Coordinates of C-alpha atoms and ligand atoms in Angstrom, one line a residue:
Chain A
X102 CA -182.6 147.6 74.7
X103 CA -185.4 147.5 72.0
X104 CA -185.3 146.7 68.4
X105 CA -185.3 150.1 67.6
X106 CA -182.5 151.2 69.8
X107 CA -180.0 148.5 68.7
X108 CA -180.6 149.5 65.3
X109 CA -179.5 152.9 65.7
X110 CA -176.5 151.3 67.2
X111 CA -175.8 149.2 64.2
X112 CA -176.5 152.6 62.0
X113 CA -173.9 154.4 63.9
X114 CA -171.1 151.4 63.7
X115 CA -171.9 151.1 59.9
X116 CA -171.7 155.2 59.4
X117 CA -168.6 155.4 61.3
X118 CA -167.1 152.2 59.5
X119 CA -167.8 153.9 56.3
X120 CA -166.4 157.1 57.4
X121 CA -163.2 155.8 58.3
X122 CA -162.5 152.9 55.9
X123 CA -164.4 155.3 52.3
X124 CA -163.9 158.7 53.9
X125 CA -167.6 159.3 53.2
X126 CA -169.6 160.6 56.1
X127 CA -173.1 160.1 55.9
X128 CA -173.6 161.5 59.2
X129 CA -173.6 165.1 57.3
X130 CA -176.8 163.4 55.7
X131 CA -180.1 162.8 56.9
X132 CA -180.7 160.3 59.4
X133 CA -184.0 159.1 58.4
X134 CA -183.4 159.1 54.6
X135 CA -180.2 157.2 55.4
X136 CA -181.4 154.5 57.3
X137 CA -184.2 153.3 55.2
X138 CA -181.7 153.2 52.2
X139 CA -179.5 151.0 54.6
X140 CA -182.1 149.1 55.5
X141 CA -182.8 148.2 52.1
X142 CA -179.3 147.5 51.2
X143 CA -179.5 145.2 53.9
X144 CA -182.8 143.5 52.7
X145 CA -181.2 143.4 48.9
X146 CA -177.9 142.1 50.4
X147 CA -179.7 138.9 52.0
X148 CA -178.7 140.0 55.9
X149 CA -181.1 140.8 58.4
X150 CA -179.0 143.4 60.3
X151 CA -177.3 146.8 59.3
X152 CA -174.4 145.1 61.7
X153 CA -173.8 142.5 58.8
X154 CA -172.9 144.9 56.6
X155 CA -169.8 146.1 58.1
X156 CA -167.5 143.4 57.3
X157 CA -168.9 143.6 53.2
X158 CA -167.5 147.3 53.3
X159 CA -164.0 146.1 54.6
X160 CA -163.9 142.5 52.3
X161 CA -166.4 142.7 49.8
X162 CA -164.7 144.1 46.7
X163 CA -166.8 147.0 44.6
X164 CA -169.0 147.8 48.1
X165 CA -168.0 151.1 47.7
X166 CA -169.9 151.4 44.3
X167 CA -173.2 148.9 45.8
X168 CA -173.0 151.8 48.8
X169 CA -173.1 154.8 46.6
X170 CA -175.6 153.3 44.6
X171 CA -177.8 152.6 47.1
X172 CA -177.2 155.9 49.0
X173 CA -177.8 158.4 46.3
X174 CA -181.3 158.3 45.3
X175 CA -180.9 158.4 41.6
X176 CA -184.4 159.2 41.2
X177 CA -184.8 162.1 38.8
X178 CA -186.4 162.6 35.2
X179 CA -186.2 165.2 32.1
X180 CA -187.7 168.8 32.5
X181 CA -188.6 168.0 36.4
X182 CA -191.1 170.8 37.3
X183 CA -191.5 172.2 33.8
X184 CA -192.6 175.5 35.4
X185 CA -189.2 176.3 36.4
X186 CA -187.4 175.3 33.0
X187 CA -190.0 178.0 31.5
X188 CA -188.3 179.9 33.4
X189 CA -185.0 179.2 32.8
X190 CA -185.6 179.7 29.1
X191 CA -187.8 183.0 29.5
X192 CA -185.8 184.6 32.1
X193 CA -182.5 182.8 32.9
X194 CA -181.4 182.5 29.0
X195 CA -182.0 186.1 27.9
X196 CA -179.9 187.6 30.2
X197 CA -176.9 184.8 29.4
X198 CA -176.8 185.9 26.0
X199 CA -175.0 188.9 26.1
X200 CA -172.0 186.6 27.6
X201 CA -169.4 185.7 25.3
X202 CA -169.4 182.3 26.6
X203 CA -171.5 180.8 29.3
X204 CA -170.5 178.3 32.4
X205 CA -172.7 176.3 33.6
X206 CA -172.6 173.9 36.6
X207 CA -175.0 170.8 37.2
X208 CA -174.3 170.1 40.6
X209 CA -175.5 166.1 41.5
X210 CA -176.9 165.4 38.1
X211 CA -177.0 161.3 38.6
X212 CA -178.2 159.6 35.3
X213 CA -178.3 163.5 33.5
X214 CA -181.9 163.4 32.6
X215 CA -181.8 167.4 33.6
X216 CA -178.4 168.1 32.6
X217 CA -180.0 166.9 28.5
X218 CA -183.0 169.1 29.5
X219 CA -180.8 172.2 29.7
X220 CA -178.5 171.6 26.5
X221 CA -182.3 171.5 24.6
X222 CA -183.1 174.7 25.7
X223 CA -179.1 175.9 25.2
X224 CA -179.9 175.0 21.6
X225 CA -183.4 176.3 21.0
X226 CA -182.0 179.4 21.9
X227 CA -179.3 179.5 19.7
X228 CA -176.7 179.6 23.1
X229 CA -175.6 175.8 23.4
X230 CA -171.9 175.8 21.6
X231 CA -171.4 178.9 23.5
X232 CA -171.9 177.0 26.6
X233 CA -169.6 174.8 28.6
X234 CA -171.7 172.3 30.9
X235 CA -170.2 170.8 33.7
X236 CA -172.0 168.0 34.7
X237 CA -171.3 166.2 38.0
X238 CA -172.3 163.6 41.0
X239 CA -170.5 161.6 43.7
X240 CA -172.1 158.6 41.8
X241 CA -170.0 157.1 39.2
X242 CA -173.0 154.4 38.0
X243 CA -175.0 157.4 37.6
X244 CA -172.6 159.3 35.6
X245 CA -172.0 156.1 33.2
X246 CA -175.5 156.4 32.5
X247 CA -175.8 160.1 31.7
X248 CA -173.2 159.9 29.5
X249 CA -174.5 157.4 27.5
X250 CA -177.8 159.2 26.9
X251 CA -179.6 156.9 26.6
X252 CA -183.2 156.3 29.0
X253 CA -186.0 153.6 28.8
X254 CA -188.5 154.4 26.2
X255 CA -191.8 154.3 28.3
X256 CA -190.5 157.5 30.3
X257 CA -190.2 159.7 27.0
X258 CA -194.1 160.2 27.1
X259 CA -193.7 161.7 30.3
X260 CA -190.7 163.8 29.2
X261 CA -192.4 165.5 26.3
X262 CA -195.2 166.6 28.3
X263 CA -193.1 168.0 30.0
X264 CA -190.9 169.7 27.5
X265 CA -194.0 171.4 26.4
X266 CA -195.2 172.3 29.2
X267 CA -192.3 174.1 29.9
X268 CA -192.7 176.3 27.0
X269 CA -190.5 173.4 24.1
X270 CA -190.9 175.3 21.0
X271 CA -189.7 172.4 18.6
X272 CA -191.3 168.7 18.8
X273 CA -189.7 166.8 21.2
X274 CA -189.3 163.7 19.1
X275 CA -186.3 165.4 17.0
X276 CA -184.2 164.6 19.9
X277 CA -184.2 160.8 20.3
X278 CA -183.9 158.3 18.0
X279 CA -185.6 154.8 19.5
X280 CA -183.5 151.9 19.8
X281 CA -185.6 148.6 20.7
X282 CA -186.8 149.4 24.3
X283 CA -184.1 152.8 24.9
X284 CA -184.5 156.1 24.0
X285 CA -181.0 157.8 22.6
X286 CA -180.3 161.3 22.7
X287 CA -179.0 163.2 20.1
X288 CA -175.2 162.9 20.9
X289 CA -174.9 166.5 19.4
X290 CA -176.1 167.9 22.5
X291 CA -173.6 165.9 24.8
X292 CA -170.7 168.0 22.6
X293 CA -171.2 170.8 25.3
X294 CA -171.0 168.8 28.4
X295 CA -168.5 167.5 30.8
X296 CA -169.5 164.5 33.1
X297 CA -167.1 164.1 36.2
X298 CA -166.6 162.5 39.6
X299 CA -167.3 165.3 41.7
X300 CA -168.1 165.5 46.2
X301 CA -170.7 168.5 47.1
X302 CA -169.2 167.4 50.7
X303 CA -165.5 167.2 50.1
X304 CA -164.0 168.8 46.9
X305 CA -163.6 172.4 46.1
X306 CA -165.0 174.1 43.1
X307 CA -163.7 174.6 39.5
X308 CA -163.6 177.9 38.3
X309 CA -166.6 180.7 38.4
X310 CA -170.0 180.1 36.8
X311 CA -172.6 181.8 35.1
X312 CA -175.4 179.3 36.1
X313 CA -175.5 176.6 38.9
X314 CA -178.0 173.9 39.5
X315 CA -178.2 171.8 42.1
X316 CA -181.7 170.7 42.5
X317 CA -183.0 167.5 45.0
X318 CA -179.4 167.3 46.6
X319 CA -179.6 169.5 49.4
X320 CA -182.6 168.0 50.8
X321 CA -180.6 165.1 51.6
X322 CA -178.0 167.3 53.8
X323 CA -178.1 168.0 57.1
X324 CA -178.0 172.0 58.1
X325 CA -174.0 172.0 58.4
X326 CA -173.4 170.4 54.6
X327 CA -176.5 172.3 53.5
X328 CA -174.1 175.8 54.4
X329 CA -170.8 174.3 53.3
X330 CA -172.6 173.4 50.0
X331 CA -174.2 177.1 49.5
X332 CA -170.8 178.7 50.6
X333 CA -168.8 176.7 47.6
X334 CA -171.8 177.6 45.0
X335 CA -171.4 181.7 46.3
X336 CA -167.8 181.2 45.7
X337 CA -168.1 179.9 42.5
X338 CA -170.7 182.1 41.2
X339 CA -169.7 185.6 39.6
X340 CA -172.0 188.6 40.1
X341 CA -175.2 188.4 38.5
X342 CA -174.6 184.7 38.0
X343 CA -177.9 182.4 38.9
X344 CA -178.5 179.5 41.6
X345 CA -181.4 177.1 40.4
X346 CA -182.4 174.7 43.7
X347 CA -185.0 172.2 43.7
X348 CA -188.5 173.2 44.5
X349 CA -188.9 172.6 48.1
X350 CA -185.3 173.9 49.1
X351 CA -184.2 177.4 50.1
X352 CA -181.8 179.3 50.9
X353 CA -183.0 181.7 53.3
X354 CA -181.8 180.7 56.5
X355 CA -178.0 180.0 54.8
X356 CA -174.8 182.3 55.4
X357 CA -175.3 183.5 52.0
X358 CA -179.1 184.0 51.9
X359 CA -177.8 188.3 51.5
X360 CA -175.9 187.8 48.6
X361 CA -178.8 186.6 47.0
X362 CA -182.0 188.3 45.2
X363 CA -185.4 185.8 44.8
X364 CA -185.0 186.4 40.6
X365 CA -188.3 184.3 40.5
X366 CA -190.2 184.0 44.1
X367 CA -192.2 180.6 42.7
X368 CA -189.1 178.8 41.4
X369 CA -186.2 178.5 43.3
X370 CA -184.0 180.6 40.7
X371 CA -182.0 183.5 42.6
X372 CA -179.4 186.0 41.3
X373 CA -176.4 187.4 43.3
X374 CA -175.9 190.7 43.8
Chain B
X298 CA -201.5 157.2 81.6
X299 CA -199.4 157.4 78.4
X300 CA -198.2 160.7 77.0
X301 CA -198.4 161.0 73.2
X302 CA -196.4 163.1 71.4
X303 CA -197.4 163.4 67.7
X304 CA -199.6 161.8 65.3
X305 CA -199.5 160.6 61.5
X306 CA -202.2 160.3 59.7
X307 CA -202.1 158.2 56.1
X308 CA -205.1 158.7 53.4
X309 CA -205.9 158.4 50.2
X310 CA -208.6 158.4 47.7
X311 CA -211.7 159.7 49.3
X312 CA -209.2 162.1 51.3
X313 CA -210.5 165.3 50.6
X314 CA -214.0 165.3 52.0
X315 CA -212.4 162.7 55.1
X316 CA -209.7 165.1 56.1
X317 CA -212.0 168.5 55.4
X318 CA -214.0 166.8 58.4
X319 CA -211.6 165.3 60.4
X320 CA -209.3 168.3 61.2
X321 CA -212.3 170.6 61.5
X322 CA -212.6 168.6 65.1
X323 CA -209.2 169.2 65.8
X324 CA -209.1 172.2 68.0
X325 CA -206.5 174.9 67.3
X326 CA -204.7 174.5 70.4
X327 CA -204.2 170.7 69.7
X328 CA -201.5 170.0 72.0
X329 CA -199.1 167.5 69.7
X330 CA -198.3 167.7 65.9
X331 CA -200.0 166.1 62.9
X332 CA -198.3 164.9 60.2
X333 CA -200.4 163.9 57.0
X334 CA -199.5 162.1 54.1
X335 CA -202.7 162.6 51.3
X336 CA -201.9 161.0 48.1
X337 CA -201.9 162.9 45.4
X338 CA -200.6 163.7 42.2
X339 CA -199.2 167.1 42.0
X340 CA -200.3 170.6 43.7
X341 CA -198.8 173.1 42.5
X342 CA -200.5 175.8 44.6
X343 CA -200.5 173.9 48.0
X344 CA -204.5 173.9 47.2
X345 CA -205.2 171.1 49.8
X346 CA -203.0 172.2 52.8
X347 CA -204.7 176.3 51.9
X348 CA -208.3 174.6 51.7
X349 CA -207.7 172.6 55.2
X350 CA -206.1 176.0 56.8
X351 CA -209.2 177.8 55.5
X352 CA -211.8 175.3 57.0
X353 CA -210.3 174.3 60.2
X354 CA -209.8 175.8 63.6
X355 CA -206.0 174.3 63.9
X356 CA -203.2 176.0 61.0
X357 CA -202.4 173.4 58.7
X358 CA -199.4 174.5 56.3
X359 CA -196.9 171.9 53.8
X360 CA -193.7 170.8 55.8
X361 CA -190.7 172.2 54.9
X362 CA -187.0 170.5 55.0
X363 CA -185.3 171.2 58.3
X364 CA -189.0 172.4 60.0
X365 CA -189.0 171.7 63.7
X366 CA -192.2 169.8 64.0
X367 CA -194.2 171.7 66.5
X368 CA -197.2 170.9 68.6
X369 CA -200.6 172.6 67.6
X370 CA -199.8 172.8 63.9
X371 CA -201.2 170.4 60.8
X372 CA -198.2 169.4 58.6
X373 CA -199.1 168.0 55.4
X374 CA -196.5 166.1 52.9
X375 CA -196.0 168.3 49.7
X376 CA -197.2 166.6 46.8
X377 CA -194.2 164.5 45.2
X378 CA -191.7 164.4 47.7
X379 CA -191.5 161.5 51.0
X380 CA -191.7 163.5 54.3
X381 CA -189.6 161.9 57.1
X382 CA -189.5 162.6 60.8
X383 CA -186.1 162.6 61.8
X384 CA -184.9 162.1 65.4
X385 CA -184.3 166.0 66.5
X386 CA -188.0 166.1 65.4
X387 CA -187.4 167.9 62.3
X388 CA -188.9 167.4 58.9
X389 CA -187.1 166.2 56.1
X390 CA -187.7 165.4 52.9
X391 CA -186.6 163.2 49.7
X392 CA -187.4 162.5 45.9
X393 CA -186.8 158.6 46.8
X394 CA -189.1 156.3 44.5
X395 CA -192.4 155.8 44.6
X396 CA -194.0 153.0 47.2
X397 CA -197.1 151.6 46.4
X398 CA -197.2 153.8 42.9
X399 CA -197.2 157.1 45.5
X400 CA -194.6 160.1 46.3
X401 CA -195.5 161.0 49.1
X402 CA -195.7 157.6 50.7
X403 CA -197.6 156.6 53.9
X404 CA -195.4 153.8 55.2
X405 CA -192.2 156.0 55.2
X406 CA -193.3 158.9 57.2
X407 CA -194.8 155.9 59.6
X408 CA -191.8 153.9 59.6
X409 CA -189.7 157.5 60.5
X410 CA -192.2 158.5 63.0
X411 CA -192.4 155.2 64.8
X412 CA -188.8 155.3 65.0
X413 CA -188.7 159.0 65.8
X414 CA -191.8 158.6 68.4
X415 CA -191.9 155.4 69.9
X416 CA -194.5 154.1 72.4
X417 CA -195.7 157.9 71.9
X418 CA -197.1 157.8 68.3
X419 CA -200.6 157.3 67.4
X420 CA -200.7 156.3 63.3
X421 CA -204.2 156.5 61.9
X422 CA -205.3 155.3 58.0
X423 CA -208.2 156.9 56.4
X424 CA -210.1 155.9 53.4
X425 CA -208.0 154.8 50.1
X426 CA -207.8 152.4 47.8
X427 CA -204.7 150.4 47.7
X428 CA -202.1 149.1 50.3
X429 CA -200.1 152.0 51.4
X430 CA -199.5 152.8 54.9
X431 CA -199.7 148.6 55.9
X432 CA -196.4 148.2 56.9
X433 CA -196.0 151.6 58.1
X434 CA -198.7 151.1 60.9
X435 CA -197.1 147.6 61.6
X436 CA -194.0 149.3 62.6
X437 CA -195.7 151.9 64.9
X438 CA -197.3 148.9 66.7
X439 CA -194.1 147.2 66.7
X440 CA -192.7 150.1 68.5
X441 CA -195.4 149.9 70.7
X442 CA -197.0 153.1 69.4
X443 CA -201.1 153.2 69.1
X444 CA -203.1 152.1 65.9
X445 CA -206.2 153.6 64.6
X446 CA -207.5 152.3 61.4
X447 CA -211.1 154.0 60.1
X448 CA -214.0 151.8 60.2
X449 CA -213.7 150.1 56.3
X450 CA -217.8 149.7 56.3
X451 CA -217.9 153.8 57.2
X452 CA -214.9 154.7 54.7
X453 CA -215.8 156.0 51.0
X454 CA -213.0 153.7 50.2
X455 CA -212.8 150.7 51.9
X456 CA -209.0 148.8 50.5
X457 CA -206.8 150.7 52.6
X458 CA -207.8 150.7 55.9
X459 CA -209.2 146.5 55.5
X460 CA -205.3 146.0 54.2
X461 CA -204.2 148.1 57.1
X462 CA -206.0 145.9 59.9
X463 CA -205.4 142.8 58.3
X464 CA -201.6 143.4 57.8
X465 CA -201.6 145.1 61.2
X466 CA -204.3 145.2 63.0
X467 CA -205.2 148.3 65.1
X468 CA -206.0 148.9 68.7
X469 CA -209.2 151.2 67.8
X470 CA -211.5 150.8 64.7
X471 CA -213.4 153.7 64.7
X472 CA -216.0 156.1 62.7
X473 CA -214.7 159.3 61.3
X474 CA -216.7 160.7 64.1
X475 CA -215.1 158.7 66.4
X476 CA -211.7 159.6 65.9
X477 CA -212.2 163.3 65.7
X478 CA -213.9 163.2 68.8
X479 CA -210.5 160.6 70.0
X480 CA -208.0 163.2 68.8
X481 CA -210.7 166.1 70.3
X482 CA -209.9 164.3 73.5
X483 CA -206.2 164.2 73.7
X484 CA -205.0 167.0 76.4
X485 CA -201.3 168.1 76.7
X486 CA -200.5 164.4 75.2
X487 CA -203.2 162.2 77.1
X488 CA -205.9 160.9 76.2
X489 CA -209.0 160.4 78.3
Ligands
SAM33 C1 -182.5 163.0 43.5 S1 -181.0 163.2 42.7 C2 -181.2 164.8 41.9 C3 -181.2 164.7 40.4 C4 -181.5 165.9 39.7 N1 -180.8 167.1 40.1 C5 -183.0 166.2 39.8 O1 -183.4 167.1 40.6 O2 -183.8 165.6 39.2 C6 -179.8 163.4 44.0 C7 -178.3 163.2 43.5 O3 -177.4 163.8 44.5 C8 -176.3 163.0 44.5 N2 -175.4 163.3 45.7 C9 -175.7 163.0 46.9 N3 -174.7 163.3 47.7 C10 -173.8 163.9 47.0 C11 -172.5 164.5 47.2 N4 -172.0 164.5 48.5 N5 -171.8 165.0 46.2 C12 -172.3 164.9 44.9 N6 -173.5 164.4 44.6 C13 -174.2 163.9 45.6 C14 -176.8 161.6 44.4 O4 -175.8 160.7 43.9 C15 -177.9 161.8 43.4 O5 -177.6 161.5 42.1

């Protein structure tokens, strides 16, 4: 047996130990993107094998958090792909004003960057405290950090090219306040928003919305969780309601690819019928 | 004699005008997949991967998540995401952070392929100009797969492929020329 091989048999020991013992099963997720996170737990955690890892998930106390963490690729940033929060504002907003109150559903936010991005728009369009905004991940670090607002200063240059290239109308700098090395949101716009716990895999959904996004999360899903995932966002989504996914996912070849309309063929944003 | 079945090419700056030659050798009925990882910053309008599909004899196209990666087809890794080979030979993709300062990275569609592909990969670095794609080509040789590094005297930027043959070495150092006419030569996964 190679190298290679008895890694794979360490992987599966470790998923299936994990499954069992955290009732999280990363099997649904992609191989390839899973083992190099593993491996790099691994390397961070001072063992050489994924093997060495098992007993930390049965004995080591707060492995579940180190696992998430190192799992969920928190990796995100504010107005990701400006082009399609231009059109959320142009097209998405306009026809969510004639609601008399609007639900909106963030689905694997991590540290909220995007979940801040919308309320800005909410309130530049006068639509914010009409809004509720639930905000979720499986991530509980991440979530901590979203609702805190608060982001290291040397990404806001970043961030306000992109507000403005995706159509900002006010200056960017009326949102922060700087704090030493941090960046911190106004806490006005956090009034709309609900941060929670929340499993794309395991737990239902709360309620219809008017407007889900779940964008970079599927990606990481194998075909099966990719389908369960679409089939709890049709069942939570009224007619006429939108689905926002990230840029390089899709939806057509998913059992509810009919109930959908392309509402804008470059960016991900669909409408059901 | 060895049957390949894909390949994985990692380039960088300088890119452009090496690939634009490169996979105009390749002929269309290429009998394994490509996989290419071209830094780059973004692209919104797949311009590279529409430019290479123009120009060359082989269809070259962006990978898509959950794309079976097929023989006689160019797959290039959109601009800001990591493209992975996973073991049903299937694309996938991820938003991971950067490596070497670059989304998409060379050294994790490498280190995927070589575990996807074995003793049956060829990995080959082009021209660029930092350190990307070392480690990835060390794995593929560690998994017994074939190493092709362009010739750093004939490259428009030398950095990547010298780090790549001194971190990994590589079984062939070759010309652009050269390896066009290698991969030219590759028939239903040999190579004569
Ligand atoms: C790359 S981030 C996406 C962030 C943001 N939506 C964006 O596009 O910038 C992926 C997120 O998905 C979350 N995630 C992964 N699996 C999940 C699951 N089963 N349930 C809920 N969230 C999950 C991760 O914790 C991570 O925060």
């Amino acid at each position: 047996m190679n190298v290679n091989d008895k890694e794979e048999l360490e992987l599966d020991l470790f998923i299936s130990m994990v499954k069992s013992y955290f009732d999280y099963d990363f099997n649904d997720y992609s191989r390839a993107s899973i083992k190099r996170r593993i491996k790099q737990l691994a390397v961070q955690s001072g063992v050489e094998h994924i093997s060495e890892l098992i007993p930390k998930v049965l004995y080591e106390e707060n492995f579940r958090d180190v696992l998430l963490q190192s799992i969920s690729v928190t990796v995100t940033e504010m107005f990701r792909d400006p082009s399609v929060f231009a059109s959320i504002r142009n097209e998405v907003i306009p026809a969510l004003m004639i609601l008399p109150t609007v639900n909106i559903w963030h689905a694997g936010c991590a540290t909220g960057e995007e979940v801040y991005s919308m309320a800005i728009i909410l309130r530049e369009a006068g639509l914010l405290q009409y809004c509720t905004i639930h905000a979720t991940d499986f991530n509980e670090a991440s979530l901590d950090i979203a609702r805190q607002g608060k982001y290291p200063l040397e990404n806001i240059k970043g961030y306000t090219k992109n507000y403005i290239a995706g159509g900002g109308i006010c200056s960017f700098s009326d949102y922060y306040t700087v704090d030493g090395k941090w960046a911190i949101l106004d806490p006005t716009l956090r009034e709309q928003i609900r941060f929670y716990r929340h499993d794309l895999a395991k737990d239902e959904g709360f309620g219809m919305m008017n407007l889900i996004l779940c964008r970079n999360v599927l990606i990481y899903f194998k075909k099966h969780l990719q389908d369960h995932v679409f089939n709890l966002f049709d069942n939570s989504l009224d007619v006429n309601s939108f689905l926002v996914i990230g840029d390089k996912e899709t939806i057509e070849f998913s059992p509810i690819a009919n109930s959908f309309e392309a509402f804008c063929p470059t960016c991900k944003i669909y409408r059901r019928g | 004699m060895l049957g390949y079945e894909a390949v994985v090419i990692g380039v960088s700056a300088g890119g452009f005008t090496a690939l634009s030659s490169l996979l105009a050798m390749v002929p269309e009925t290429f009998p394994i997949p490509i996989a290419i990882v071209q830094h780059r910053k973004s692209d919104e309008h797949n311009y590279l991967s529409q430019h290479l599909d123009k120009i060359c004899p082989i269809s070259v196209t962006e990978a898509q998540m959950n794309a079976d990666v097929e023989a006689g087809h160019v797959y290039l890794a959109p601009a800001n995401y990591h493209l992975l080979i996973e073991r049903e030979r299937q694309f996938s993709l991820s938003v991971d952070a950067a490596v070497c300062y670059s989304t998409p990275s060379i050294d994790v569609l490498f280190e995927s392929a070589a575990d996807t592909y074995g003793n049956t990969l060829i990995g080959i670095i082009l021209t660029g100009a930092n350190h990307d794609g070392s480690n990835g080509l060390q794995k593929i040789r560690e998994c017994g797969g074939l190493a092709i590094v362009q010739d750093p005297a004939s490259a428009e930027y030398n950095v990547m492929p010298q780090c790549a043959i001194d971190a990994a070495g590589a079984d062939h150092i070759f010309s652009l020329d050269e390896i066009g006419h290698f991969l030219a030569g590759i028939r239903h996964g040999c190579s004569h």
